[in-house]
mmCIF file of C-alpha atoms in Angstrom:
data_model
loop_
_atom_site.group_PDB
_atom_site.id
_atom_site.type_symbol
_atom_site.label_atom_id
_atom_site.label_comp_id
_atom_site.label_asym_id
_atom_site.label_seq_id
_atom_site.Cartn_x
_atom_site.Cartn_y
_atom_site.Cartn_z
ATOM 1 C CA MET N 1 17.080 13.394 -25.213
ATOM 2 C CA ASN N 2 15.576 16.835 -25.753
ATOM 3 C CA GLN N 3 12.358 16.931 -27.767
ATOM 4 C CA SER N 4 11.794 20.693 -27.614
ATOM 5 C CA THR N 5 12.406 21.101 -31.379
ATOM 6 C CA THR N 6 9.577 18.754 -32.326
ATOM 7 C CA THR N 7 6.035 19.905 -32.937
ATOM 8 C CA ALA N 8 3.463 17.124 -33.406
ATOM 9 C CA THR N 9 2.464 15.423 -30.147
ATOM 10 C CA VAL N 10 1.889 11.696 -30.294
ATOM 11 C CA TYR N 11 0.692 9.514 -27.409
ATOM 12 C CA VAL N 12 2.811 6.370 -27.351
ATOM 13 C CA CYS N 13 0.899 3.801 -25.327
ATOM 14 C CA LEU N 14 2.579 0.598 -24.244
ATOM 15 C CA ASP N 15 1.162 -2.708 -23.087
ATOM 16 C CA VAL N 16 4.172 -3.874 -21.099
ATOM 17 C CA HIS N 17 5.046 -7.492 -20.369
ATOM 18 C CA LYS N 18 8.236 -9.241 -19.380
ATOM 19 C CA ASP N 19 8.950 -10.630 -22.849
ATOM 20 C CA SER N 20 7.140 -8.201 -25.149
ATOM 21 C CA ILE N 21 5.807 -4.647 -25.377
ATOM 22 C CA ASP N 22 2.943 -3.733 -27.730
ATOM 23 C CA ILE N 23 2.992 -0.147 -29.002
ATOM 24 C CA ALA N 24 -0.003 1.924 -30.115
ATOM 25 C CA LEU N 25 0.086 5.539 -31.309
ATOM 26 C CA GLY N 26 -2.593 8.165 -30.761
ATOM 27 C CA GLU N 27 -2.248 11.527 -32.472
ATOM 28 C CA ALA N 28 -3.348 14.583 -30.498
ATOM 29 C CA GLY N 29 -6.697 16.132 -31.323
ATOM 30 C CA ARG N 30 -10.231 14.781 -31.681
ATOM 31 C CA ASP N 31 -9.647 13.680 -35.286
ATOM 32 C CA GLY N 32 -6.201 12.226 -34.685
ATOM 33 C CA GLU N 33 -5.463 8.723 -35.865
ATOM 34 C CA VAL N 34 -5.078 5.799 -33.472
ATOM 35 C CA ARG N 35 -3.075 2.878 -34.831
ATOM 36 C CA HIS N 36 -1.084 -0.119 -33.740
ATOM 37 C CA LEU N 37 2.636 0.306 -34.421
ATOM 38 C CA GLY N 38 3.729 -3.211 -33.550
ATOM 39 C CA ALA N 39 5.428 -5.197 -30.817
ATOM 40 C CA VAL N 40 9.023 -5.174 -29.617
ATOM 41 C CA ALA N 41 10.969 -7.309 -27.196
ATOM 42 C CA GLY N 42 10.569 -6.654 -23.490
ATOM 43 C CA GLY N 43 13.053 -4.486 -21.627
ATOM 44 C CA VAL N 44 14.350 -0.953 -22.025
ATOM 45 C CA VAL N 45 16.694 -1.460 -24.991
ATOM 46 C CA ALA N 46 14.117 -2.368 -27.626
ATOM 47 C CA ILE N 47 11.584 0.269 -26.565
ATOM 48 C CA SER N 48 14.276 2.980 -26.474
ATOM 49 C CA LYS N 49 15.211 2.131 -30.055
ATOM 50 C CA ALA N 50 11.555 2.307 -31.155
ATOM 51 C CA LEU N 51 11.087 5.684 -29.494
ATOM 52 C CA ARG N 52 14.224 7.101 -31.115
ATOM 53 C CA ARG N 53 12.772 6.248 -34.531
ATOM 54 C CA LEU N 54 9.582 8.143 -33.691
ATOM 55 C CA VAL N 55 11.529 11.188 -32.491
ATOM 56 C CA SER N 56 13.572 11.194 -35.696
ATOM 57 C CA ARG N 57 10.301 11.595 -37.637
ATOM 58 C CA GLY N 58 9.577 14.878 -35.845
ATOM 59 C CA HIS N 59 7.137 13.694 -33.140
ATOM 60 C CA CYS N 60 6.930 14.966 -29.566
ATOM 61 C CA LEU N 61 6.261 11.820 -27.548
ATOM 62 C CA HIS N 62 3.996 11.389 -24.541
ATOM 63 C CA VAL N 63 4.608 7.832 -23.327
ATOM 64 C CA VAL N 64 1.955 6.027 -21.269
ATOM 65 C CA TYR N 65 1.747 2.533 -19.821
ATOM 66 C CA LYS N 66 -0.232 0.756 -17.100
ATOM 67 C CA ALA N 67 1.137 0.083 -13.636
ATOM 68 C CA GLY N 68 1.790 -3.615 -13.308
ATOM 69 C CA PRO N 69 4.179 -6.337 -12.182
ATOM 70 C CA CYS N 70 7.075 -4.926 -14.237
ATOM 71 C CA GLY N 71 7.267 -1.952 -11.878
ATOM 72 C CA PHE N 72 8.688 1.478 -12.633
ATOM 73 C CA VAL N 73 12.052 0.558 -14.182
ATOM 74 C CA LEU N 74 10.853 1.510 -17.662
ATOM 75 C CA GLN N 75 9.468 4.854 -16.487
ATOM 76 C CA ARG N 76 12.704 5.783 -14.731
ATOM 77 C CA HIS N 77 14.746 4.793 -17.763
ATOM 78 C CA LEU N 78 12.633 6.869 -20.150
ATOM 79 C CA ALA N 79 12.548 9.832 -17.767
ATOM 80 C CA ALA N 80 16.351 9.746 -17.640
ATOM 81 C CA LEU N 81 16.308 10.022 -21.453
ATOM 82 C CA ASP N 82 14.075 13.127 -21.140
ATOM 83 C CA TYR N 83 10.886 11.478 -22.396
ATOM 84 C CA HIS N 84 7.565 12.497 -20.850
ATOM 85 C CA CYS N 85 6.459 9.123 -19.458
ATOM 86 C CA GLU N 86 3.430 8.481 -17.256
ATOM 87 C CA VAL N 87 2.335 5.327 -15.470
ATOM 88 C CA VAL N 88 -1.452 5.151 -15.195
ATOM 89 C CA ALA N 89 -3.637 3.404 -12.652
ATOM 90 C CA PRO N 90 -5.361 0.292 -14.058
ATOM 91 C CA SER N 91 -8.454 1.238 -12.034
ATOM 92 C CA SER N 92 -8.847 4.397 -14.156
ATOM 93 C CA ILE N 93 -9.240 2.392 -17.372
ATOM 94 C CA PRO N 94 -12.932 1.822 -18.162
ATOM 95 C CA LYS N 95 -14.064 -1.507 -19.540
ATOM 96 C CA ARG N 96 -17.251 -2.265 -21.438
ATOM 97 C CA SER N 97 -19.353 -4.986 -19.848
ATOM 98 C CA GLY N 98 -19.876 -6.794 -23.159
ATOM 99 C CA ASP N 99 -16.236 -6.652 -24.268
ATOM 100 C CA LEU N 100 -14.930 -10.183 -23.646
ATOM 101 C CA VAL N 101 -11.970 -10.097 -26.042
ATOM 102 C CA LYS N 102 -8.654 -9.078 -24.494
ATOM 103 C CA THR N 103 -5.359 -8.976 -26.358
ATOM 104 C CA ASP N 104 -2.177 -6.954 -25.953
ATOM 105 C CA ARG N 105 -2.906 -5.130 -29.222
ATOM 106 C CA ARG N 106 -6.415 -4.134 -28.113
ATOM 107 C CA ASP N 107 -5.141 -3.028 -24.695
ATOM 108 C CA ALA N 108 -2.521 -0.769 -26.270
ATOM 109 C CA LEU N 109 -5.065 0.754 -28.655
ATOM 110 C CA MET N 110 -7.513 1.361 -25.799
ATOM 111 C CA LEU N 111 -4.787 3.140 -23.826
ATOM 112 C CA ALA N 112 -4.029 5.336 -26.846
ATOM 113 C CA ARG N 113 -7.677 6.402 -27.210
ATOM 114 C CA LEU N 114 -8.068 7.164 -23.514
ATOM 115 C CA ALA N 115 -4.731 8.979 -23.239
ATOM 116 C CA ARG N 116 -5.595 11.173 -26.207
ATOM 117 C CA ALA N 117 -8.953 11.987 -24.566
ATOM 118 C CA GLY N 118 -7.297 12.790 -21.219
ATOM 119 C CA GLU N 119 -9.288 10.164 -19.327
ATOM 120 C CA LEU N 120 -6.416 8.408 -17.542
ATOM 121 C CA SER N 121 -5.091 9.057 -14.026
ATOM 122 C CA ALA N 122 -1.334 8.878 -13.506
ATOM 123 C CA VAL N 123 0.072 7.255 -10.387
ATOM 124 C CA ARG N 124 2.925 8.693 -8.358
ATOM 125 C CA VAL N 125 6.217 7.034 -9.273
ATOM 126 C CA PRO N 126 8.424 6.639 -6.181
ATOM 127 C CA ASP N 127 12.146 7.130 -6.454
ATOM 128 C CA ALA N 128 14.375 4.077 -6.218
ATOM 129 C CA VAL N 129 15.259 4.589 -2.534
ATOM 130 C CA ASP N 130 11.637 4.963 -1.420
ATOM 131 C CA GLU N 131 10.593 1.928 -3.437
ATOM 132 C CA ALA N 132 13.438 -0.147 -1.976
ATOM 133 C CA LEU N 133 12.336 0.629 1.578
ATOM 134 C CA ARG N 134 8.727 -0.120 0.664
ATOM 135 C CA ASP N 135 9.876 -3.510 -0.654
ATOM 136 C CA LEU N 136 11.521 -4.154 2.721
ATOM 137 C CA VAL N 137 8.281 -3.235 4.521
ATOM 138 C CA ARG N 138 6.309 -5.599 2.293
ATOM 139 C CA ALA N 139 8.854 -8.386 2.831
ATOM 140 C CA ARG N 140 8.220 -8.078 6.567
ATOM 141 C CA GLU N 141 4.465 -8.166 5.950
ATOM 142 C CA ASP N 142 4.898 -11.374 3.927
ATOM 143 C CA ALA N 143 6.954 -12.862 6.771
ATOM 144 C CA VAL N 144 4.199 -12.027 9.274
ATOM 145 C CA ARG N 145 1.666 -13.705 6.997
ATOM 146 C CA GLU N 146 3.848 -16.800 6.736
ATOM 147 C CA GLN N 147 4.225 -16.912 10.522
ATOM 148 C CA ARG N 148 0.457 -16.720 10.960
ATOM 149 C CA ASN N 149 -0.052 -19.557 8.462
ATOM 150 C CA ALA N 150 2.621 -21.696 10.132
ATOM 151 C CA ARG N 151 0.974 -21.208 13.520
ATOM 152 C CA HIS N 152 -2.418 -22.162 12.126
ATOM 153 C CA ARG N 153 -1.003 -25.371 10.625
ATOM 154 C CA LEU N 154 0.666 -26.338 13.896
ATOM 155 C CA LYS N 155 -2.465 -25.708 15.964
ATOM 156 C CA ALA N 156 -4.569 -27.643 13.445
ATOM 157 C CA LEU N 157 -2.260 -30.672 13.760
ATOM 158 C CA LEU N 158 -2.495 -30.594 17.539
ATOM 159 C CA LEU N 159 -6.282 -30.186 17.423
ATOM 160 C CA ARG N 160 -6.620 -33.211 15.129
ATOM 161 C CA SER N 161 -4.505 -35.170 17.617
ATOM 162 C CA GLY N 162 -6.647 -34.113 20.570
ATOM 163 C CA VAL N 163 -3.843 -32.077 22.169
ATOM 164 C CA VAL N 164 -5.116 -28.815 23.680
ATOM 165 C CA TYR N 165 -3.067 -26.195 25.516
ATOM 166 C CA ALA N 166 -4.510 -25.462 28.959
ATOM 167 C CA GLY N 167 -2.857 -22.068 29.400
ATOM 168 C CA LYS N 168 -4.459 -18.660 28.885
ATOM 169 C CA SER N 169 -2.672 -17.320 25.812
ATOM 170 C CA ALA N 170 -0.999 -18.974 22.849
ATOM 171 C CA TRP N 171 2.489 -18.142 21.563
ATOM 172 C CA THR N 172 3.682 -16.739 24.871
ATOM 173 C CA ALA N 173 6.950 -17.905 26.442
ATOM 174 C CA ALA N 174 5.027 -20.436 28.546
ATOM 175 C CA HIS N 175 3.226 -21.780 25.472
ATOM 176 C CA LEU N 176 6.481 -22.182 23.559
ATOM 177 C CA ARG N 177 8.057 -24.074 26.502
ATOM 178 C CA TRP N 178 5.028 -26.374 26.523
ATOM 179 C CA LEU N 179 5.423 -27.007 22.782
ATOM 180 C CA GLY N 180 9.111 -27.782 23.272
ATOM 181 C CA ARG N 181 8.275 -30.546 25.789
ATOM 182 C CA LEU N 182 5.380 -31.992 23.786
ATOM 183 C CA ALA N 183 5.696 -35.585 22.508
ATOM 184 C CA LEU N 184 3.114 -37.124 20.177
ATOM 185 C CA PRO N 185 2.358 -40.863 20.260
ATOM 186 C CA HIS N 186 3.483 -41.745 16.715
ATOM 187 C CA ALA N 187 6.940 -41.156 15.246
ATOM 188 C CA ALA N 188 5.607 -39.915 11.889
ATOM 189 C CA GLN N 189 3.292 -37.500 13.656
ATOM 190 C CA GLN N 190 6.142 -36.227 15.817
ATOM 191 C CA ILE N 191 8.209 -35.502 12.688
ATOM 192 C CA ALA N 192 5.346 -33.489 11.198
ATOM 193 C CA PHE N 193 4.933 -31.612 14.493
ATOM 194 C CA GLN N 194 8.642 -30.760 14.705
ATOM 195 C CA ASP N 195 8.655 -29.513 11.129
ATOM 196 C CA TYR N 196 5.688 -27.220 11.805
ATOM 197 C CA LEU N 197 7.315 -25.989 15.015
ATOM 198 C CA HIS N 198 10.546 -25.255 13.148
ATOM 199 C CA ALA N 199 8.580 -23.260 10.544
ATOM 200 C CA VAL N 200 7.054 -21.160 13.342
ATOM 201 C CA SER N 201 10.408 -20.421 14.958
ATOM 202 C CA GLU N 202 12.090 -19.705 11.628
ATOM 203 C CA SER N 203 9.348 -17.279 10.601
ATOM 204 C CA GLY N 204 9.778 -15.449 13.917
ATOM 205 C CA ALA N 205 13.522 -15.142 13.323
ATOM 206 C CA ARG N 206 12.854 -13.903 9.798
ATOM 207 C CA ILE N 207 10.547 -11.168 11.092
ATOM 208 C CA ALA N 208 13.182 -10.089 13.621
ATOM 209 C CA ARG N 209 15.851 -9.872 10.900
ATOM 210 C CA LEU N 210 13.641 -7.790 8.631
ATOM 211 C CA GLU N 211 12.620 -5.444 11.445
ATOM 212 C CA GLN N 212 16.271 -4.861 12.303
ATOM 213 C CA SER N 213 16.983 -4.165 8.631
ATOM 214 C CA LEU N 214 14.161 -1.611 8.665
ATOM 215 C CA ARG N 215 15.696 0.149 11.665
ATOM 216 C CA ASP N 216 19.091 0.222 9.954
ATOM 217 C CA ALA N 217 17.678 1.561 6.669
ATOM 218 C CA LEU N 218 15.614 4.206 8.434
ATOM 219 C CA ALA N 219 18.702 6.137 9.583
ATOM 220 C CA ASP N 220 19.518 7.313 6.046
ATOM 221 C CA TRP N 221 15.957 7.703 4.731
ATOM 222 C CA SER N 222 14.791 11.204 3.827
ATOM 223 C CA LEU N 223 11.321 10.488 5.267
ATOM 224 C CA ALA N 224 12.636 9.397 8.675
ATOM 225 C CA PRO N 225 11.357 12.626 10.351
ATOM 226 C CA VAL N 226 7.820 11.752 9.242
ATOM 227 C CA VAL N 227 8.211 8.266 10.714
ATOM 228 C CA ALA N 228 9.320 9.752 14.037
ATOM 229 C CA ALA N 229 6.474 12.267 14.064
ATOM 230 C CA LEU N 230 3.753 9.682 13.409
ATOM 231 C CA GLN N 231 4.891 7.757 16.482
ATOM 232 C CA ALA N 232 3.381 10.540 18.587
ATOM 233 C CA LEU N 233 0.010 8.936 17.872
ATOM 234 C CA ARG N 234 -1.382 6.296 20.170
ATOM 235 C CA GLY N 235 -0.681 2.788 18.875
ATOM 236 C CA VAL N 236 1.647 3.963 16.104
ATOM 237 C CA GLN N 237 5.025 2.530 16.993
ATOM 238 C CA LEU N 238 8.025 2.129 14.698
ATOM 239 C CA ILE N 239 6.743 -0.638 12.415
ATOM 240 C CA ALA N 240 3.311 0.948 12.002
ATOM 241 C CA ALA N 241 4.834 4.359 11.270
ATOM 242 C CA VAL N 242 7.348 2.982 8.750
ATOM 243 C CA THR N 243 4.598 1.038 6.996
ATOM 244 C CA LEU N 244 2.340 4.082 6.668
ATOM 245 C CA VAL N 245 5.102 6.357 5.389
ATOM 246 C CA ALA N 246 6.602 3.772 3.027
ATOM 247 C CA GLU N 247 3.211 3.029 1.469
ATOM 248 C CA ILE N 248 1.912 6.624 1.230
ATOM 249 C CA GLN N 249 5.246 8.506 1.018
ATOM 250 C CA ASP N 250 4.233 11.962 -0.260
ATOM 251 C CA PHE N 251 1.362 13.246 1.884
ATOM 252 C CA HIS N 252 1.382 16.613 0.099
ATOM 253 C CA ARG N 253 -0.199 15.090 -3.008
ATOM 254 C CA PHE N 254 -3.474 14.959 -1.054
ATOM 255 C CA ASP N 255 -5.057 18.415 -0.850
ATOM 256 C CA ASN N 256 -7.216 17.439 2.128
ATOM 257 C CA PRO N 257 -7.555 14.420 4.436
ATOM 258 C CA ARG N 258 -10.676 13.191 2.645
ATOM 259 C CA ARG N 259 -8.568 12.472 -0.432
ATOM 260 C CA LEU N 260 -6.204 10.363 1.664
ATOM 261 C CA MET N 261 -9.167 8.491 3.162
ATOM 262 C CA ALA N 262 -10.419 7.724 -0.358
ATOM 263 C CA TYR N 263 -6.934 6.658 -1.467
ATOM 264 C CA LEU N 264 -6.805 4.190 1.433
ATOM 265 C CA GLY N 265 -10.244 2.793 0.598
ATOM 266 C CA LEU N 266 -11.694 3.804 3.977
ATOM 267 C CA VAL N 267 -14.683 5.756 2.620
ATOM 268 C CA PRO N 268 -18.127 4.115 2.252
ATOM 269 C CA SER N 269 -19.284 2.890 -1.119
ATOM 270 C CA GLU N 270 -22.497 4.447 -2.381
ATOM 271 C CA ASP N 271 -25.403 3.380 -4.586
ATOM 272 C CA SER N 272 -27.778 6.347 -4.822
ATOM 273 C CA SER N 273 -30.439 7.212 -7.364
ATOM 274 C CA GLY N 274 -33.067 9.940 -7.313
ATOM 275 C CA GLN N 275 -34.259 10.531 -3.764
ATOM 276 C CA ARG N 276 -32.756 7.279 -2.530
ATOM 277 C CA ARG N 277 -29.283 7.398 -0.952
ATOM 278 C CA ARG N 278 -27.688 4.150 0.122
ATOM 279 C CA GLN N 279 -24.169 3.717 1.505
ATOM 280 C CA GLY N 280 -22.464 0.375 1.799
ATOM 281 C CA ALA N 281 -19.193 -1.099 2.983
ATOM 282 C CA ILE N 282 -15.912 0.741 2.510
ATOM 283 C CA THR N 283 -14.526 0.735 -1.024
ATOM 284 C CA LYS N 284 -11.201 -0.958 -0.116
ATOM 285 C CA ALA N 285 -9.667 0.846 -3.074
ATOM 286 C CA GLY N 286 -6.085 2.021 -3.125
ATOM 287 C CA ASN N 287 -3.362 0.983 -0.717
ATOM 288 C CA SER N 288 -4.361 -2.103 1.264
ATOM 289 C CA ALA N 289 -1.210 -2.376 3.426
ATOM 290 C CA ALA N 290 -1.618 1.115 4.896
ATOM 291 C CA ARG N 291 -5.359 0.520 5.380
ATOM 292 C CA ARG N 292 -4.749 -2.699 7.333
ATOM 293 C CA MET N 293 -2.202 -0.986 9.550
ATOM 294 C CA LEU N 294 -4.602 1.854 10.388
ATOM 295 C CA VAL N 295 -7.338 -0.651 11.246
ATOM 296 C CA GLU N 296 -4.963 -2.508 13.586
ATOM 297 C CA VAL N 297 -4.029 0.725 15.345
ATOM 298 C CA ALA N 298 -7.664 1.853 15.608
ATOM 299 C CA HIS N 299 -8.458 -0.983 18.068
ATOM 300 C CA LEU N 300 -6.385 0.769 20.755
ATOM 301 C CA TYR N 301 -8.684 3.782 20.885
ATOM 302 C CA ARG N 302 -11.307 1.785 22.762
ATOM 303 C CA TYR N 303 -9.438 2.651 25.972
ATOM 304 C CA PRO N 304 -9.636 6.066 27.727
ATOM 305 C CA ALA N 305 -7.342 8.794 26.464
ATOM 306 C CA ARG N 306 -3.990 8.964 28.249
ATOM 307 C CA VAL N 307 -0.319 9.534 27.501
ATOM 308 C CA SER N 308 1.497 6.438 28.672
ATOM 309 C CA ALA N 309 5.188 6.312 29.500
ATOM 310 C CA ASP N 310 5.958 4.772 26.098
ATOM 311 C CA ILE N 311 4.044 7.465 24.220
ATOM 312 C CA ALA N 312 5.678 10.205 26.299
ATOM 313 C CA LYS N 313 9.101 8.786 25.462
ATOM 314 C CA ARG N 314 8.318 8.779 21.741
ATOM 315 C CA GLN N 315 7.011 12.351 21.965
ATOM 316 C CA SER N 316 9.906 13.750 24.004
ATOM 317 C CA GLU N 317 11.885 15.141 21.056
ATOM 318 C CA LEU N 318 8.986 16.022 18.750
ATOM 319 C CA PRO N 319 7.650 19.545 18.024
ATOM 320 C CA LYS N 320 4.783 20.773 20.180
ATOM 321 C CA ALA N 321 2.541 21.131 17.125
ATOM 322 C CA VAL N 322 2.876 17.392 16.470
ATOM 323 C CA THR N 323 2.187 16.327 20.063
ATOM 324 C CA ASP N 324 -0.834 18.665 20.184
ATOM 325 C CA ILE N 325 -2.298 16.970 17.100
ATOM 326 C CA ALA N 326 -1.657 13.548 18.638
ATOM 327 C CA TRP N 327 -3.429 14.507 21.878
ATOM 328 C CA THR N 328 -6.363 15.981 19.950
ATOM 329 C CA ALA N 329 -6.576 12.678 18.069
ATOM 330 C CA GLN N 330 -6.725 10.738 21.333
ATOM 331 C CA LEU N 331 -9.430 12.936 22.825
ATOM 332 C CA ARG N 332 -11.601 12.796 19.721
ATOM 333 C CA LEU N 333 -11.139 9.158 18.714
ATOM 334 C CA CYS N 334 -11.433 7.664 22.206
ATOM 335 C CA ALA N 335 -14.618 9.648 22.829
ATOM 336 C CA ARG N 336 -16.040 8.660 19.450
ATOM 337 C CA PHE N 337 -15.242 4.990 20.041
ATOM 338 C CA LYS N 338 -17.111 5.176 23.337
ATOM 339 C CA ARG N 339 -20.149 6.947 21.791
ATOM 340 C CA LEU N 340 -20.440 4.458 18.944
ATOM 341 C CA ALA N 341 -20.107 1.523 21.316
ATOM 342 C CA ALA N 342 -22.880 2.994 23.518
ATOM 343 C CA ARG N 343 -25.133 3.061 20.439
ATOM 344 C CA HIS N 344 -24.370 -0.674 19.951
ATOM 345 C CA VAL N 345 -22.768 -0.126 16.570
ATOM 346 C CA PRO N 346 -21.015 -3.359 15.496
ATOM 347 C CA HIS N 347 -17.426 -3.443 16.690
ATOM 348 C CA ASN N 348 -15.885 -3.821 13.234
ATOM 349 C CA LYS N 349 -17.777 -0.773 11.955
ATOM 350 C CA ILE N 350 -16.533 1.247 14.906
ATOM 351 C CA VAL N 351 -12.927 0.245 14.253
ATOM 352 C CA VAL N 352 -13.145 1.170 10.563
ATOM 353 C CA ALA N 353 -14.751 4.522 11.404
ATOM 354 C CA ILE N 354 -11.943 5.261 13.863
ATOM 355 C CA ALA N 355 -9.326 4.192 11.294
ATOM 356 C CA ARG N 356 -10.864 6.564 8.754
ATOM 357 C CA GLU N 357 -10.607 9.542 11.121
ATOM 358 C CA LEU N 358 -7.158 8.448 12.282
ATOM 359 C CA SER N 359 -5.909 8.737 8.704
ATOM 360 C CA GLY N 360 -6.878 12.417 8.826
ATOM 361 C CA PHE N 361 -4.659 12.976 11.875
ATOM 362 C CA VAL N 362 -1.854 11.039 10.163
ATOM 363 C CA TRP N 363 -2.222 13.412 7.196
ATOM 364 C CA ALA N 364 -2.078 16.479 9.471
ATOM 365 C CA ILE N 365 1.061 15.336 11.299
ATOM 366 C CA ALA N 366 2.902 14.313 8.126
ATOM 367 C CA ARG N 367 2.239 17.674 6.492
ATOM 368 C CA GLU N 368 3.317 19.458 9.669
ATOM 369 C CA VAL N 369 6.730 17.800 9.536
ATOM 370 C CA THR N 370 7.510 17.776 5.800
ATOM 371 C CA PRO N 371 7.349 21.042 3.821
ATOM 372 C CA PRO N 372 5.841 20.830 0.315
ATOM 373 C CA ALA N 373 9.164 21.513 -1.426
ATOM 374 C CA ALA N 374 10.872 18.636 0.365
ATOM 375 C CA ALA N 375 7.977 16.282 -0.276
ATOM 376 C CA SER N 376 8.081 16.813 -4.033
ATOM 377 C CA THR N 377 11.809 16.201 -4.416
#
């Protein structure tokens, strides 16, 4: 739907829900009117009809709505109809401390005022294939969380019953054989134990199925070369690399690594005034799944730098520029981990600091592999 013949620009701001969509209009310019148009049914059909009526009146539409649980289906539909549609980050929407009234109408009107003033930040909308693979990555993450919870419940039952495993490590093959032979004194308790044990085994099988599905889907994914390149880094194996790429996707949207660090919430918070400068814990803004994965990987840099047989195998078919960056990362991060530990910095702070710098090397490798033109397609 070409709008090139229209003249007046109108910001059409939507408060999107499953069953309803509130529409507010903001005319361009400082003195433009902001008004509530009404509400339509949820879904793409009703909103498309409302937008066609606005176009027929001679308006050039700039559609805006907040990112939320309804996803990007509406944005893709409107973009296919040649509307200029942006999805904005909820974190970019200011809120007055004394404003305790929240309705869909007020939210839509607030969006219209802010969009007209240019005070909203649009998020990157992934294409359907990238989003599908990210959903698969998050399904695996949910399965891992369920496995961890199932294990905690089983261990809590055994602890309440006074049953303690004498081996060194839990959830090894020896531990699972011990659980398989275990018999509790009461029949009801044994039933509860078997149910918990079944939940643990089923969650493990679920994780294995999802990981195999990730390997199968990776073969046809356009970002597979980035996944392979990131595995040159120490501790970044297939699942870690897929998670980072699926969550971040286009590394070229970050002009420098510091922007990626901020996006991942790995930069310190700050409360400074006058001559006083005070930094606090990391912001934890942005993508939490990628941040958690980087923190997990960062633990491995407490060991001396070396290229193990597994790392060498992963690097065997990668460009020299990528392996050079990976080795530079090892030299720097392992040395920094050792220096911080010698200063008796708390372990968790060291790990987060290493994860922050590691994200910079991830940024460098990803941009080395993917040219800007390919990243933007």
